[in-house]
mmCIF file of C-alpha atoms and ligand atoms in Angstrom:
data_model
loop_
_atom_site.group_PDB
_atom_site.id
_atom_site.type_symbol
_atom_site.label_atom_id
_atom_site.label_comp_id
_atom_site.label_asym_id
_atom_site.label_seq_id
_atom_site.Cartn_x
_atom_site.Cartn_y
_atom_site.Cartn_z
ATOM 1 C CA MET A 145 134.375 174.821 104.080
ATOM 2 C CA ILE A 146 130.875 176.022 105.778
ATOM 3 C CA ASP A 147 127.736 176.596 103.776
ATOM 4 C CA GLN A 148 125.101 179.161 102.978
ATOM 5 C CA PHE A 149 123.447 177.659 106.279
ATOM 6 C CA GLY A 150 126.707 178.424 108.603
ATOM 7 C CA ARG A 151 127.412 174.135 108.205
ATOM 8 C CA ASN A 152 130.025 172.218 107.916
ATOM 9 C CA VAL A 153 130.897 170.726 104.657
ATOM 10 C CA ASP A 154 133.070 167.834 105.531
ATOM 11 C CA TYR A 155 131.759 164.415 104.390
ATOM 12 C CA MET A 156 131.149 163.153 100.941
ATOM 13 C CA ARG A 157 129.260 159.632 100.008
ATOM 14 C CA VAL A 158 131.255 158.906 96.662
ATOM 15 C CA SER A 159 128.955 155.895 94.299
ATOM 16 C CA VAL A 160 131.376 154.414 92.479
ATOM 17 C CA THR A 161 128.588 152.694 90.295
ATOM 18 C CA ASP A 162 124.867 152.403 90.001
ATOM 19 C CA ARG A 163 125.098 148.542 89.398
ATOM 20 C CA CYS A 164 124.258 146.121 92.126
ATOM 21 C CA ASN A 165 123.978 142.162 92.722
ATOM 22 C CA LEU A 166 120.769 142.522 94.571
ATOM 23 C CA ARG A 167 117.316 144.313 93.559
ATOM 24 C CA CYS A 168 116.126 145.958 97.367
ATOM 25 C CA VAL A 169 112.374 145.967 96.644
ATOM 26 C CA TYR A 170 112.203 148.886 98.139
ATOM 27 C CA CYS A 171 115.327 150.556 96.309
ATOM 28 C CA MET A 172 115.481 149.091 92.627
ATOM 29 C CA PRO A 173 112.878 147.330 90.745
ATOM 30 C CA ALA A 174 112.513 143.838 89.656
ATOM 31 C CA GLU A 175 113.539 144.423 86.258
ATOM 32 C CA GLY A 176 114.702 146.746 83.498
ATOM 33 C CA VAL A 177 117.034 148.577 84.913
ATOM 34 C CA ALA A 178 119.552 150.043 82.821
ATOM 35 C CA SER A 179 122.383 150.415 83.378
ATOM 36 C CA VAL A 180 124.677 152.939 82.680
ATOM 37 C CA PRO A 181 127.552 151.748 80.218
ATOM 38 C CA HIS A 182 131.239 151.825 81.657
ATOM 39 C CA HIS A 183 132.513 155.137 80.079
ATOM 40 C CA GLN A 184 129.536 157.191 81.627
ATOM 41 C CA ILE A 185 130.622 156.724 85.109
ATOM 42 C CA LEU A 186 133.815 158.170 86.631
ATOM 43 C CA SER A 187 137.178 156.679 86.592
ATOM 44 C CA PHE A 188 139.632 156.328 89.523
ATOM 45 C CA ASP A 189 141.738 159.162 88.673
ATOM 46 C CA GLU A 190 138.597 160.427 88.104
ATOM 47 C CA ILE A 191 136.574 160.196 91.393
ATOM 48 C CA ALA A 192 140.153 160.289 92.853
ATOM 49 C CA ARG A 193 140.583 163.590 91.340
ATOM 50 C CA VAL A 194 137.592 164.996 92.518
ATOM 51 C CA CYS A 195 138.427 163.954 96.173
ATOM 52 C CA ARG A 196 141.409 165.380 96.350
ATOM 53 C CA ILE A 197 139.925 168.876 95.409
ATOM 54 C CA GLY A 198 137.240 168.338 98.163
ATOM 55 C CA ALA A 199 139.186 167.976 100.578
ATOM 56 C CA GLU A 200 140.815 171.111 99.848
ATOM 57 C CA LEU A 201 137.560 172.133 100.474
ATOM 58 C CA GLY A 202 137.295 170.721 103.748
ATOM 59 C CA ILE A 203 136.497 166.584 102.446
ATOM 60 C CA ARG A 204 138.153 164.702 105.836
ATOM 61 C CA LYS A 205 135.625 161.700 105.523
ATOM 62 C CA ILE A 206 134.492 159.649 102.816
ATOM 63 C CA LYS A 207 132.255 157.149 101.872
ATOM 64 C CA LEU A 208 131.720 154.685 99.750
ATOM 65 C CA THR A 209 128.253 153.894 98.236
ATOM 66 C CA GLY A 210 126.467 151.934 95.324
ATOM 67 C CA GLY A 211 124.305 150.672 93.312
ATOM 68 C CA GLU A 212 127.311 147.870 95.628
ATOM 69 C CA PRO A 213 130.633 148.907 95.385
ATOM 70 C CA LEU A 214 132.141 146.134 95.683
ATOM 71 C CA VAL A 215 131.020 144.641 91.980
ATOM 72 C CA ARG A 216 133.106 146.894 90.899
ATOM 73 C CA ARG A 217 136.343 145.129 89.848
ATOM 74 C CA GLY A 218 139.356 147.037 91.853
ATOM 75 C CA LEU A 219 137.171 148.740 94.885
ATOM 76 C CA PRO A 220 140.281 148.227 97.503
ATOM 77 C CA GLU A 221 142.922 150.508 94.678
ATOM 78 C CA LEU A 222 140.528 152.954 94.468
ATOM 79 C CA VAL A 223 140.596 153.414 98.308
ATOM 80 C CA GLY A 224 144.216 153.105 98.388
ATOM 81 C CA MET A 225 144.343 155.582 96.587
ATOM 82 C CA LEU A 226 142.104 157.646 98.055
ATOM 83 C CA LYS A 227 143.793 157.373 101.831
ATOM 84 C CA GLU A 228 146.331 159.163 99.800
ATOM 85 C CA ILE A 229 144.999 162.015 99.483
ATOM 86 C CA THR A 230 146.466 165.037 101.471
ATOM 87 C CA GLY A 231 143.726 165.701 104.095
ATOM 88 C CA ILE A 232 141.183 162.954 104.205
ATOM 89 C CA GLU A 233 141.261 161.135 107.192
ATOM 90 C CA GLN A 234 139.057 158.173 106.431
ATOM 91 C CA VAL A 235 137.833 156.383 103.673
ATOM 92 C CA THR A 236 134.927 153.430 104.952
ATOM 93 C CA LEU A 237 132.473 151.678 102.840
ATOM 94 C CA THR A 238 128.883 150.692 102.183
ATOM 95 C CA THR A 239 128.257 147.380 101.628
ATOM 96 C CA ASN A 240 125.724 144.699 101.257
ATOM 97 C CA GLY A 241 128.135 142.550 102.116
ATOM 98 C CA THR A 242 127.391 139.884 99.807
ATOM 99 C CA LEU A 243 131.240 140.322 98.473
ATOM 100 C CA LEU A 244 132.703 141.674 101.176
ATOM 101 C CA LYS A 245 134.407 138.335 102.521
ATOM 102 C CA GLU A 246 136.494 137.894 99.156
ATOM 103 C CA GLN A 247 137.394 141.418 99.693
ATOM 104 C CA ILE A 248 138.259 142.257 103.324
ATOM 105 C CA ASN A 249 141.955 141.523 103.436
ATOM 106 C CA GLY A 250 141.972 144.204 100.376
ATOM 107 C CA LEU A 251 140.438 146.464 101.396
ATOM 108 C CA ILE A 252 142.395 146.510 105.205
ATOM 109 C CA SER A 253 145.413 146.511 103.294
ATOM 110 C CA ASN A 254 144.547 149.160 101.773
ATOM 111 C CA GLY A 255 143.027 151.489 105.011
ATOM 112 C CA LEU A 256 139.837 151.294 104.939
ATOM 113 C CA ASP A 257 138.961 153.152 107.900
ATOM 114 C CA ALA A 258 135.099 151.348 108.519
ATOM 115 C CA VAL A 259 132.633 149.099 106.865
ATOM 116 C CA ASN A 260 128.452 149.447 106.951
ATOM 117 C CA ILE A 261 126.397 146.106 106.162
ATOM 118 C CA SER A 262 123.081 146.836 104.905
ATOM 119 C CA ILE A 263 121.396 143.235 106.779
ATOM 120 C CA ASP A 264 116.954 144.174 107.102
ATOM 121 C CA THR A 265 116.573 140.840 108.429
ATOM 122 C CA LEU A 266 118.514 137.872 109.759
ATOM 123 C CA ASP A 267 115.683 135.337 108.267
ATOM 124 C CA PRO A 268 117.057 133.305 105.212
ATOM 125 C CA GLU A 269 113.458 133.895 103.218
ATOM 126 C CA ARG A 270 113.008 137.080 104.522
ATOM 127 C CA TYR A 271 115.767 138.005 103.396
ATOM 128 C CA ARG A 272 115.865 136.586 100.028
ATOM 129 C CA GLU A 273 112.394 138.309 99.540
ATOM 130 C CA ILE A 274 113.409 142.071 100.284
ATOM 131 C CA THR A 275 116.176 141.182 98.731
ATOM 132 C CA ARG A 276 115.110 139.536 95.618
ATOM 133 C CA GLY A 277 116.599 136.702 95.786
ATOM 134 C CA GLY A 278 119.978 137.275 98.447
ATOM 135 C CA SER A 279 121.203 135.037 100.301
ATOM 136 C CA VAL A 280 121.672 136.657 104.184
ATOM 137 C CA GLU A 281 124.648 133.393 105.129
ATOM 138 C CA LYS A 282 126.745 135.315 102.598
ATOM 139 C CA ALA A 283 126.098 139.606 104.273
ATOM 140 C CA LEU A 284 127.002 136.990 107.760
ATOM 141 C CA GLU A 285 129.592 135.958 105.762
ATOM 142 C CA GLY A 286 131.106 139.476 105.375
ATOM 143 C CA LEU A 287 129.948 140.937 109.159
ATOM 144 C CA ASP A 288 131.744 137.914 110.610
ATOM 145 C CA ALA A 289 134.595 138.818 108.274
ATOM 146 C CA ALA A 290 134.768 142.344 108.732
ATOM 147 C CA ALA A 291 134.440 141.302 112.754
ATOM 148 C CA ALA A 292 137.405 139.754 112.954
ATOM 149 C CA VAL A 293 139.865 142.886 112.178
ATOM 150 C CA PRO A 294 140.886 144.448 115.506
ATOM 151 C CA CYS A 295 140.128 147.660 114.936
ATOM 152 C CA LEU A 296 137.682 148.527 112.271
ATOM 153 C CA SER A 297 134.651 149.856 113.216
ATOM 154 C CA VAL A 298 131.194 147.581 112.165
ATOM 155 C CA LYS A 299 128.431 148.912 111.636
ATOM 156 C CA VAL A 300 125.018 146.984 110.589
ATOM 157 C CA ASN A 301 122.307 149.286 108.536
ATOM 158 C CA CYS A 302 118.929 147.816 109.007
ATOM 159 C CA VAL A 303 115.710 149.897 107.374
ATOM 160 C CA PRO A 304 112.704 148.332 108.641
ATOM 161 C CA LEU A 305 109.685 147.911 106.503
ATOM 162 C CA LYS A 306 106.060 147.912 108.257
ATOM 163 C CA GLY A 307 103.701 144.981 107.336
ATOM 164 C CA MET A 308 106.035 142.518 107.108
ATOM 165 C CA ASP A 309 104.931 138.958 106.859
ATOM 166 C CA LEU A 310 106.196 137.532 109.365
ATOM 167 C CA ASN A 311 102.835 136.128 111.111
ATOM 168 C CA GLY A 312 103.402 138.446 113.432
ATOM 169 C CA ALA A 313 105.979 137.978 114.839
ATOM 170 C CA GLU A 314 107.665 141.254 112.660
ATOM 171 C CA ASP A 315 109.097 142.642 116.228
ATOM 172 C CA GLU A 316 111.000 139.696 117.158
ATOM 173 C CA GLU A 317 113.086 140.759 113.732
ATOM 174 C CA TYR A 318 114.425 143.762 115.167
ATOM 175 C CA ILE A 319 115.289 141.713 118.675
ATOM 176 C CA ARG A 320 117.619 139.604 117.196
ATOM 177 C CA LEU A 321 118.761 142.392 115.032
ATOM 178 C CA ALA A 322 119.696 143.865 117.589
ATOM 179 C CA LEU A 323 121.285 141.303 119.740
ATOM 180 C CA LEU A 324 124.764 141.151 116.768
ATOM 181 C CA ALA A 325 125.211 144.682 119.001
ATOM 182 C CA LYS A 326 124.690 142.660 122.582
ATOM 183 C CA GLU A 327 127.625 139.810 120.796
ATOM 184 C CA GLY A 328 129.490 142.761 120.066
ATOM 185 C CA LYS A 329 129.980 141.689 116.248
ATOM 186 C CA ALA A 330 128.642 145.450 115.175
ATOM 187 C CA ASP A 331 126.840 148.623 115.991
ATOM 188 C CA VAL A 332 123.060 148.087 115.028
ATOM 189 C CA ARG A 333 121.192 151.208 112.988
ATOM 190 C CA PHE A 334 117.710 151.214 112.078
ATOM 191 C CA ILE A 335 117.257 153.373 109.992
ATOM 192 C CA GLU A 336 114.241 154.898 108.469
ATOM 193 C CA MET A 337 112.940 155.116 105.385
ATOM 194 C CA MET A 338 113.575 158.028 103.416
ATOM 195 C CA PRO A 339 111.237 158.514 100.437
ATOM 196 C CA ILE A 340 113.557 158.716 97.381
ATOM 197 C CA GLY A 341 112.943 156.369 94.493
ATOM 198 C CA LEU A 342 111.135 153.298 95.555
ATOM 199 C CA GLY A 343 111.388 153.888 99.082
ATOM 200 C CA LYS A 344 108.448 156.682 98.632
ATOM 201 C CA SER A 345 106.063 153.356 97.547
ATOM 202 C CA PHE A 346 106.563 151.470 101.278
ATOM 203 C CA ALA A 347 106.346 152.442 104.656
ATOM 204 C CA GLY A 348 109.269 152.231 107.161
ATOM 205 C CA ARG A 349 109.455 152.169 111.070
ATOM 206 C CA GLY A 350 110.111 155.379 113.170
ATOM 207 C CA GLY A 351 112.875 155.164 115.463
ATOM 208 C CA ASP A 352 111.182 156.097 118.250
ATOM 209 C CA GLU A 353 109.101 153.434 117.861
ATOM 210 C CA ILE A 354 111.751 150.461 117.554
ATOM 211 C CA LEU A 355 113.549 151.600 120.146
ATOM 212 C CA GLY A 356 109.957 150.757 122.267
ATOM 213 C CA ILE A 357 110.177 147.641 120.800
ATOM 214 C CA LEU A 358 114.109 146.805 121.658
ATOM 215 C CA GLU A 359 113.437 148.554 125.477
ATOM 216 C CA LYS A 360 110.650 146.323 126.302
ATOM 217 C CA ALA A 361 113.353 143.042 125.319
ATOM 218 C CA TYR A 362 116.355 143.860 126.792
ATOM 219 C CA GLY A 363 115.511 146.899 129.320
ATOM 220 C CA LYS A 364 115.468 151.039 129.517
ATOM 221 C CA ALA A 365 118.423 152.015 127.219
ATOM 222 C CA ASP A 366 120.591 155.199 128.315
ATOM 223 C CA LEU A 367 121.091 158.142 125.795
ATOM 224 C CA CYS A 368 125.080 158.340 124.762
ATOM 225 C CA THR A 369 126.361 161.457 124.492
ATOM 226 C CA GLY A 370 128.542 163.316 122.612
ATOM 227 C CA ARG A 371 128.755 163.343 118.456
ATOM 228 C CA ILE A 372 130.212 159.305 117.398
ATOM 229 C CA GLY A 373 130.280 158.566 114.117
ATOM 230 C CA ASN A 374 130.169 161.342 110.820
ATOM 231 C CA GLY A 375 126.823 161.311 110.233
ATOM 232 C CA PRO A 376 123.085 161.983 112.863
ATOM 233 C CA ALA A 377 122.567 158.613 113.504
ATOM 234 C CA GLU A 378 121.579 158.503 117.841
ATOM 235 C CA TYR A 379 123.563 155.830 119.972
ATOM 236 C CA VAL A 380 121.427 153.867 122.794
ATOM 237 C CA GLN A 381 123.473 151.806 125.356
ATOM 238 C CA PHE A 382 121.245 148.500 126.337
ATOM 239 C CA PRO A 383 122.155 146.233 129.451
ATOM 240 C CA GLY A 384 124.432 144.420 128.975
ATOM 241 C CA PHE A 385 125.029 145.400 125.483
ATOM 242 C CA ARG A 386 129.007 145.421 124.159
ATOM 243 C CA LYS A 387 127.971 147.804 121.204
ATOM 244 C CA ARG A 388 125.492 150.405 120.483
ATOM 245 C CA ILE A 389 122.310 150.746 118.621
ATOM 246 C CA GLY A 390 121.705 153.654 116.878
ATOM 247 C CA PHE A 391 119.160 155.532 115.127
ATOM 248 C CA ILE A 392 118.945 157.467 111.854
ATOM 249 C CA SER A 393 115.561 159.616 111.985
ATOM 250 C CA ALA A 394 115.798 161.489 109.285
ATOM 251 C CA VAL A 395 111.801 161.928 108.305
ATOM 252 C CA SER A 396 110.763 161.640 111.786
ATOM 253 C CA HIS A 397 113.744 163.852 113.198
ATOM 254 C CA GLN A 398 114.757 166.535 110.435
ATOM 255 C CA PHE A 399 118.497 166.897 111.474
ATOM 256 C CA CYS A 400 119.490 168.582 108.196
ATOM 257 C CA GLY A 401 120.743 171.986 110.553
ATOM 258 C CA GLY A 402 123.931 170.062 111.405
ATOM 259 C CA CYS A 403 123.962 168.386 107.704
ATOM 260 C CA ASN A 404 127.554 168.008 106.968
ATOM 261 C CA ARG A 405 127.403 165.918 103.942
ATOM 262 C CA VAL A 406 127.468 165.889 99.932
ATOM 263 C CA ARG A 407 127.306 163.177 97.267
ATOM 264 C CA LEU A 408 128.947 161.974 94.708
ATOM 265 C CA THR A 409 127.084 160.521 92.119
ATOM 266 C CA SER A 410 128.937 157.231 89.776
ATOM 267 C CA GLU A 411 127.841 159.995 86.997
ATOM 268 C CA GLY A 412 130.060 162.293 88.888
ATOM 269 C CA TYR A 413 126.868 164.401 89.525
ATOM 270 C CA LEU A 414 127.817 166.297 92.370
ATOM 271 C CA LYS A 415 124.413 166.721 95.011
ATOM 272 C CA PRO A 416 124.642 168.533 97.897
ATOM 273 C CA CYS A 417 120.816 167.514 98.949
ATOM 274 C CA LEU A 418 119.799 163.341 98.421
ATOM 275 C CA GLN A 419 116.553 164.811 97.999
ATOM 276 C CA TYR A 420 116.969 167.556 95.398
ATOM 277 C CA GLU A 421 118.321 167.606 92.053
ATOM 278 C CA SER A 422 119.648 170.452 92.440
ATOM 279 C CA GLY A 423 123.665 170.380 91.543
ATOM 280 C CA THR A 424 126.936 170.306 89.893
ATOM 281 C CA ASP A 425 127.507 167.525 86.558
ATOM 282 C CA LEU A 426 131.474 167.664 87.222
ATOM 283 C CA LYS A 427 131.867 164.810 84.704
ATOM 284 C CA THR A 428 131.860 166.887 81.812
ATOM 285 C CA LEU A 429 133.878 170.159 83.415
ATOM 286 C CA LEU A 430 136.440 167.122 84.316
ATOM 287 C CA ARG A 431 136.347 165.637 80.890
ATOM 288 C CA GLY A 432 136.331 168.357 78.842
ATOM 289 C CA GLY A 433 140.113 169.541 79.883
ATOM 290 C CA ALA A 434 138.762 172.231 82.726
ATOM 291 C CA GLY A 435 141.323 172.857 85.374
ATOM 292 C CA ASP A 436 141.724 172.385 89.172
ATOM 293 C CA PRO A 437 140.693 175.735 89.593
ATOM 294 C CA GLU A 438 137.499 175.706 87.763
ATOM 295 C CA ILE A 439 136.700 172.118 88.689
ATOM 296 C CA ARG A 440 137.098 173.930 92.696
ATOM 297 C CA ALA A 441 135.164 176.734 92.112
ATOM 298 C CA ALA A 442 131.916 174.646 90.341
ATOM 299 C CA MET A 443 133.050 171.684 93.582
ATOM 300 C CA GLU A 444 133.099 175.807 95.948
ATOM 301 C CA LYS A 445 129.343 176.748 94.459
ATOM 302 C CA ALA A 446 127.604 173.909 94.664
ATOM 303 C CA PHE A 447 128.755 173.167 98.061
ATOM 304 C CA TYR A 448 127.637 176.609 99.193
ATOM 305 C CA GLU A 449 124.670 176.469 98.033
ATOM 306 C CA LYS A 450 123.653 172.969 99.934
ATOM 307 C CA PRO A 451 119.880 173.271 100.544
ATOM 308 C CA ALA A 452 118.834 173.934 104.384
ATOM 309 C CA HIS A 453 116.655 170.867 104.257
ATOM 310 C CA HIS A 454 114.497 168.497 103.112
ATOM 311 C CA GLN A 455 111.212 168.035 102.596
ATOM 312 C CA PHE A 456 110.168 164.231 103.546
ATOM 313 C CA GLY A 457 106.874 164.145 104.992
ATOM 314 C CA VAL A 458 105.949 168.157 106.020
ATOM 315 C CA ASN A 459 106.453 170.883 103.859
ATOM 316 C CA ARG A 460 108.504 173.315 105.791
ATOM 317 C CA GLN A 461 110.348 176.863 104.860
ATOM 318 C CA PHE A 462 112.887 178.079 106.754
ATOM 319 C CA GLY A 463 116.003 178.219 104.349
ATOM 320 C CA LYS A 464 116.350 179.970 101.305
ATOM 321 C CA ASN A 465 119.009 179.883 99.059
ATOM 322 C CA SER A 466 121.626 181.716 97.910
ATOM 323 C CA GLN A 467 119.102 182.389 94.487
ATOM 324 C CA GLY A 468 116.466 183.055 96.900
ATOM 325 C CA LYS A 469 114.199 180.141 95.942
ATOM 326 C CA SER A 470 112.817 178.324 98.573
ATOM 327 C CA CYS A 471 113.853 174.635 99.180
ATOM 328 C CA ALA A 472 110.138 174.048 98.555
ATOM 329 C CA GLU A 473 110.182 176.101 95.467
ATOM 330 C CA GLU A 474 113.613 173.316 93.933
ATOM 331 C CA ALA A 475 112.726 170.583 91.828
ATOM 332 C CA LEU A 476 113.227 167.137 94.142
ATOM 333 C CA GLU A 477 114.720 164.151 92.249
ATOM 334 C CA THR A 478 113.480 161.174 90.613
ATOM 335 C CA LYS A 479 116.341 158.826 90.312
ATOM 336 C CA GLU A 480 116.673 155.508 92.272
ATOM 337 C CA MET A 481 118.701 155.351 95.242
ATOM 338 C CA SER A 482 121.440 152.934 93.701
ATOM 339 C CA ARG A 483 121.642 155.530 91.211
ATOM 340 C CA ILE A 484 121.967 158.722 92.606
ATOM 341 C CA GLY A 485 124.187 156.869 95.986
ATOM 342 C CA GLY A 486 122.951 156.540 99.474
HETATM 343 N N1 LIG B 747 124.498 148.355 98.200
HETATM 344 C C1 LIG B 747 124.953 149.490 99.820
HETATM 345 C C2 LIG B 747 124.174 148.578 100.515
HETATM 346 O O1 LIG B 747 123.129 147.780 100.774
HETATM 347 O O2 LIG B 747 124.572 149.152 101.679
HETATM 348 C C3 LIG B 747 125.493 150.834 100.106
HETATM 349 C C4 LIG B 747 124.149 151.387 98.909
HETATM 350 S S1 LIG B 747 123.189 151.267 99.305
HETATM 351 C C5 LIG B 747 121.526 152.193 98.648
HETATM 352 C C6 LIG B 747 122.886 152.119 100.671
HETATM 353 C C7 LIG B 747 122.205 151.965 102.137
HETATM 354 O O3 LIG B 747 120.842 152.804 101.283
HETATM 355 C C8 LIG B 747 120.905 150.583 102.205
HETATM 356 O O4 LIG B 747 121.268 150.952 104.058
HETATM 357 C C9 LIG B 747 120.073 150.910 101.726
HETATM 358 O O5 LIG B 747 119.161 150.197 102.840
HETATM 359 C C10 LIG B 747 119.630 151.903 101.839
HETATM 360 N N2 LIG B 747 118.170 152.823 101.522
HETATM 361 C C11 LIG B 747 117.965 152.409 100.428
HETATM 362 N N3 LIG B 747 117.184 153.331 99.975
HETATM 363 C C12 LIG B 747 116.698 153.749 100.629
HETATM 364 C C13 LIG B 747 115.513 153.908 101.155
HETATM 365 N N4 LIG B 747 114.330 154.920 100.177
HETATM 366 N N5 LIG B 747 115.196 154.470 102.266
HETATM 367 C C14 LIG B 747 115.726 154.891 103.137
HETATM 368 N N6 LIG B 747 117.506 153.943 103.412
HETATM 369 C C15 LIG B 747 117.429 153.417 101.796
HETATM 370 FE FE1 LIG B 748 121.718 147.311 96.402
HETATM 371 FE FE2 LIG B 748 122.191 148.486 98.212
HETATM 372 FE FE3 LIG B 748 120.278 148.792 96.340
HETATM 373 FE FE4 LIG B 748 119.562 146.358 98.551
HETATM 374 S S1 LIG B 748 120.304 148.776 99.413
HETATM 375 S S2 LIG B 748 119.654 147.401 95.828
HETATM 376 S S3 LIG B 748 122.059 145.889 98.081
HETATM 377 S S4 LIG B 748 122.432 149.224 96.020
#
């Protein structure tokens, strides 16, 4: 459906859990993470109901996320349930990849259309440091398993961190990651660190800076024209590369004017923008016996009232919501990324 600023909302990111088997430094604290009790998390039937009503409102693509979605038992079954919904064209997944090898067959047989795998570095020690104990070998096994599936769209996502202690060889990291695209294993995308949750205390590196590093190594890249994928990534093609390099530069190049997405947290809260607290508690409706028309009306209102833009960095005010409030007056999100559903 079209929101108050004329944007077509057709993409919903659905978090299936706040739990994770890793503890990336910019996403989750090392300790003391109070997991949401199971009964507070939407069941698969509840998620499918929200997605079905979302599809009636124009949602066409669903991305399953978390926390780590593959730690939720039976996830492939949910993929199958969502693929059966009339109007849903694509169900995709974002994962750290460490449990992907074991689950890829089930996911594919249930109709998964694409997978994004988060790998911030190929250096085993550095990976262990960033994820607080993870194994990059496991993530790469997951990547290989996904890359071996014909026609599955596979992307690797990296959030570059400033000041990686690699004896000055930090730039080499991105050059090595880009090789995955050169070899044709996956499109590789560099995502700017956003000031959400723990990300507020980490400095990232901008897309333009990473592009400069890669152009020094691989020559001038050509900008890919036309829309690629469901999101705001801009892609370039390097000479001799089989896949593309993408940049999601939410901070340095705000793209809110074309934003098509909303988010459903694992606790059933529908969020029209990552950065604001505003949204609708669908779980209370779902569990309070609300009928489809009531849930649909609540979702429609949240979609419609999607804020004009985030306010990472400079505080711009180019839009007011239907209550006449400017974005700058809306309460900011305080939860961690794993809790919101990144
Ligand atoms: N566990 C899965 C994974 O790592 O892909 C799915 C959830 S995770 C929250 C989704 C993505 O959000 C990951 O690529 C992660 O690097 C990214 N992320 C987490 N915090 C972020 C932040 N503050 N800014 C930008 N990206 C962030
Ligand atoms: Fe887990 Fe993904 Fe957050 Fe890392 S980024 S802690 S893998 S949810």
